[in-house]
Coordinates of C-alpha atoms in Angstrom, one line a residue:
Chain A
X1 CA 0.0 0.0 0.0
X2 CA 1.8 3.7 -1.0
X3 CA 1.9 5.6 2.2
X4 CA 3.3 8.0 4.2
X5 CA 4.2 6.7 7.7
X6 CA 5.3 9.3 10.7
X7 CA 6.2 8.2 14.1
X8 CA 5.5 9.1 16.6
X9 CA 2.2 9.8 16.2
X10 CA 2.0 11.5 19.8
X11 CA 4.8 13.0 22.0
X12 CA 5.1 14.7 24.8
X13 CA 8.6 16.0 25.7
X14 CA 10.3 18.8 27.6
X15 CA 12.1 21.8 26.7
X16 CA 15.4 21.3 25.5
X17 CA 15.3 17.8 25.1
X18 CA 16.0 16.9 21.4
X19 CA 13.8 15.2 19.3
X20 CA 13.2 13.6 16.1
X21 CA 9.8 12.5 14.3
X22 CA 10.6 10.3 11.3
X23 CA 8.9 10.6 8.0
X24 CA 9.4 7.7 5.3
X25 CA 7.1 7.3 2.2
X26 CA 7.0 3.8 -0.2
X27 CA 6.5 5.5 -3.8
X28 CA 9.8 6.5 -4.8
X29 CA 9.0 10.9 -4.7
X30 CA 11.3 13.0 -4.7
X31 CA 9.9 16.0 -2.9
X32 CA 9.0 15.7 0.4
X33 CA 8.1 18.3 3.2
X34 CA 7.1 18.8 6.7
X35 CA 4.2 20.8 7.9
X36 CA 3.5 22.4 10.7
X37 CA -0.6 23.0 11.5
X38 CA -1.6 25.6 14.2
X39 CA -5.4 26.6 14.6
X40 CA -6.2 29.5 12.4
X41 CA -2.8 29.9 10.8
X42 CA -3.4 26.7 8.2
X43 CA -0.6 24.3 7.3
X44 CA 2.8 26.5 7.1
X45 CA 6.0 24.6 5.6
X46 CA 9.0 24.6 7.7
X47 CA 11.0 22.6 5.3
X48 CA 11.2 20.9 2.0
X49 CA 13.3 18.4 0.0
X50 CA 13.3 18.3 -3.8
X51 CA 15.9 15.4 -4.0
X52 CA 18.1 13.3 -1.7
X53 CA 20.7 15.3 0.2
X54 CA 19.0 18.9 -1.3
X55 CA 16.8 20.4 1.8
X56 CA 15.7 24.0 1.9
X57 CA 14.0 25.8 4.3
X58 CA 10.4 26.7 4.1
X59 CA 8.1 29.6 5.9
X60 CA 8.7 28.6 9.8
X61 CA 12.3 26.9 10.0
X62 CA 13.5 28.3 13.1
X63 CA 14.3 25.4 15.6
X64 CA 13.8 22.9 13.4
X65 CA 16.4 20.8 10.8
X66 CA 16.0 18.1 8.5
X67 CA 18.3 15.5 6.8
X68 CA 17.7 13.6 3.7
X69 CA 20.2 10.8 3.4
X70 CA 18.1 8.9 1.6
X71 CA 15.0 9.1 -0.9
X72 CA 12.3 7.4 1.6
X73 CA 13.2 8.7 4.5
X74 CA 12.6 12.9 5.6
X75 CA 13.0 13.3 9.8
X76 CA 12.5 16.8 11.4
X77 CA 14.3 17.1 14.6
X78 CA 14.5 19.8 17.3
X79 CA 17.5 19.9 18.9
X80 CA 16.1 22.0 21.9
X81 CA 12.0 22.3 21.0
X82 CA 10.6 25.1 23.3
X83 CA 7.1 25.0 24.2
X84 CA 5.8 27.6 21.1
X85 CA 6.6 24.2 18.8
X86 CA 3.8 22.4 20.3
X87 CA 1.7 21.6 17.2
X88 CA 0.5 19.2 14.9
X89 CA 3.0 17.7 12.3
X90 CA 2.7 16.5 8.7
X91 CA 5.2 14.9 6.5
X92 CA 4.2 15.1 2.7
X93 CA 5.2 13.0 -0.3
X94 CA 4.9 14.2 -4.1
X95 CA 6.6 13.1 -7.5
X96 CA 7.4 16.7 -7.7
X97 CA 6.1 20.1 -6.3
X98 CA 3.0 20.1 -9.2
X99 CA 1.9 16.7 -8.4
X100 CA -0.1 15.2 -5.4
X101 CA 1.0 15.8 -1.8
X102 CA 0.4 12.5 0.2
X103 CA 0.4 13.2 4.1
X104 CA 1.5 11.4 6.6
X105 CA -0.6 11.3 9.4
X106 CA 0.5 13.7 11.6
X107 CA 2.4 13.8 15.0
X108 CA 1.0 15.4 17.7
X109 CA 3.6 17.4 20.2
X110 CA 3.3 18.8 23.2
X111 CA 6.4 20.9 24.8
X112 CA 6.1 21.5 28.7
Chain B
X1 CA 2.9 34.5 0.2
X2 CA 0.1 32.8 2.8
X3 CA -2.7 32.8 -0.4
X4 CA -6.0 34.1 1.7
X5 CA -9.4 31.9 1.5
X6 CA -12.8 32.9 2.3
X7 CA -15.3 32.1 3.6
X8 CA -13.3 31.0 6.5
X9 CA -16.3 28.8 7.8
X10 CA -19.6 28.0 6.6
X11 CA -22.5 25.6 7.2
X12 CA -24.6 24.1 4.8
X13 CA -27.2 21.7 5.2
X14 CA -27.3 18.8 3.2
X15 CA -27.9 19.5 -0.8
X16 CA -26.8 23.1 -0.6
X17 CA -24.5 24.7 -2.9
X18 CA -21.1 25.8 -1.8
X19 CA -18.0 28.2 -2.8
X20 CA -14.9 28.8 -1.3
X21 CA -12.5 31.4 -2.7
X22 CA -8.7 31.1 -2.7
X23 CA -6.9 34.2 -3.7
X24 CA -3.4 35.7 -4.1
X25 CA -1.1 38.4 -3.6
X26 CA 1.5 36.8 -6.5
X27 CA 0.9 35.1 -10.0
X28 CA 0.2 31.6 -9.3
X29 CA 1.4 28.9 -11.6
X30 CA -1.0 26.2 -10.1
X31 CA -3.4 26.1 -7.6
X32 CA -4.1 22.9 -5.6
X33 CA -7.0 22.1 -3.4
X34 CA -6.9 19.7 -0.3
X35 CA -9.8 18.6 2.3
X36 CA -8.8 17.7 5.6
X37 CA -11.6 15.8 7.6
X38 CA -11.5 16.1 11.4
X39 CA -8.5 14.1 13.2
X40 CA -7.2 12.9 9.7
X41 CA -4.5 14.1 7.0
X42 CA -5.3 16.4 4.1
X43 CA -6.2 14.9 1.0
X44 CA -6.1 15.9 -2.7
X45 CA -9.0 16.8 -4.3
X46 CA -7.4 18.3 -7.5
X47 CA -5.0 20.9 -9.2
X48 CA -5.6 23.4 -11.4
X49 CA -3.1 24.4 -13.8
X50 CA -2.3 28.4 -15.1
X51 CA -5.0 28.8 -18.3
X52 CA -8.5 29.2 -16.5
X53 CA -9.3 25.6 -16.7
X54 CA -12.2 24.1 -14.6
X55 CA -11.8 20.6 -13.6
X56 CA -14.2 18.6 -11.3
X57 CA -14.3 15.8 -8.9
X58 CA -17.6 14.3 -8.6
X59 CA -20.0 17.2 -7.6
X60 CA -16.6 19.2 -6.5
X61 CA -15.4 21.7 -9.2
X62 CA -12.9 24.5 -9.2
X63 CA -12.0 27.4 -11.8
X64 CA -8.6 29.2 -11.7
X65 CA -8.5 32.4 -12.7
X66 CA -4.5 33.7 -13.5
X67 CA -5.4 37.1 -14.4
X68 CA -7.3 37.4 -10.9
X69 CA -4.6 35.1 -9.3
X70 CA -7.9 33.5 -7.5
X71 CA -9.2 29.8 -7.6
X72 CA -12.8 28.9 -6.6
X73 CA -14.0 25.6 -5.7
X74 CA -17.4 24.8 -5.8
X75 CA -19.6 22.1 -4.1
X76 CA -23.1 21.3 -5.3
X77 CA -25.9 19.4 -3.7
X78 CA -23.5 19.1 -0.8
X79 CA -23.3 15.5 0.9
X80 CA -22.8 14.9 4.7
X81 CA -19.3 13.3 3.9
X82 CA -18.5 16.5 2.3
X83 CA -17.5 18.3 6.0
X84 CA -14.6 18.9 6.7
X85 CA -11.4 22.3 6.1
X86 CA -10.7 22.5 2.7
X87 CA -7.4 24.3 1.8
X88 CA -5.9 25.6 -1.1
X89 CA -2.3 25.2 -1.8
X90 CA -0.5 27.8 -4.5
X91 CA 2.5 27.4 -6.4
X92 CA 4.6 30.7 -7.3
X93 CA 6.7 30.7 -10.5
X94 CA 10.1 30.5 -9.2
X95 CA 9.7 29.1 -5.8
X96 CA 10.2 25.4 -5.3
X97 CA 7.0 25.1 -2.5
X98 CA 3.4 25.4 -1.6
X99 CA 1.8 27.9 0.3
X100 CA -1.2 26.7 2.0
X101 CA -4.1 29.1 3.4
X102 CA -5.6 29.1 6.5
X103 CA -8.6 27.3 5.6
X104 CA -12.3 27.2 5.2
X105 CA -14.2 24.9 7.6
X106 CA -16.9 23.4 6.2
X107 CA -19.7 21.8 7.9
X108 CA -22.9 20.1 6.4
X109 CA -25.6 19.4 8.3
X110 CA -29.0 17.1 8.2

């Protein structure tokens, strides 16, 4: 089955204690992103991946970086998350930037 | 870049007629449209490419207007299952990302 797997899928954590949340997606795209959702402020990009080892950063990057080693595989971490990250993440999978996004789905955190 | 959508929540009840507007501050190369039911990911619903064309999806349709840099979708003779915040996603010449709105919620009733 193509999908987008993200784990964890819940996390609560403290500040400054690093995290990662691991993105990997089974049909071979190139681009992949990660989302941040907030209420009322929509899904903001905080960064994106048109290739393997190309990353660039997207509208909310502060605090977080990514790696992409290989094509599957996109994880966000945050090397010291403060409590104004907790929010609901989304990797995304497309071909390319035109084509279908395919979400992940989602990784709730919470940063006491 | 944030494109801005309106309304940003409506209620229908069930075989009522929709729209939901999508509109930019740049020229948009593609627009593409994503409903995201409660607790659950966004999916694609469809993209609309720079030339005005209208494409539909079942009783979901959306226009894209480049002059206007704005995109419509439209839901007829709404459905129950049809609830849910529906975003738009635009795609600037140039930039190598989507920009997502805030969303409309939309919520259809008996």
């Amino acid at each position: 089955e193509a999908q987008v797997t993200q784990n964890p899928r819940y996390l609560i954590t403290v500040t400054g204690k690093k995290l990662t949340v691991t993105c990997s997606q089974n049909m071979n795209h190139e681009y992949m992103s990660w989302y941040r959702q907030d209420p009322g402020l929509g899904l903001r990009q905080i960064y994106y991946s048109m290739n393997v080892e190309v990353t660039d950063k997207g509208d909310v990057p502060e605090g977080y970086k990514v790696s992409r080693k290989e094509k599957r595989n996109f994880p966000l971490i945050l090397e010291s998350p403060s409590p104004n990250q907790t929010s609901l993440y989304f990797c995304a999978s497309s071909f390319d930037l035109a084509g279908t996004q395919y979400f992940g789905p989602g990784t709730r955190l919470l940063v006491l | 870049q944030q494109p801005v959508q309106s309304p940003q929540a409506v209620i229908l009840r069930e075989g009522e007629d929709a729209v939901i507007n999508c509109s930019s501050s740049k020229a948009l190369y593609s627009v593409h449209w994503y409903r995201q039911k409660h607790g659950e990911a966004p999916v694609f619903l469809m993209i609309l490419l720079k030339g005005g064309e209208q494409k539909g999806h079942d009783k979901i349709s959306a226009s894209f207007n480049e002059k206007k840099q704005q995109s419509s979708l439209y839901l007829t003779a709404s459905q129950l299952s049809y609830s849910g915040t529906y975003f738009c996603g635009t795609e600037i010449p140039g930039a190598n990302n989507l920009f997502f709105g805030t969303g409309t919620r939309l919520t259809v009733i008996p």
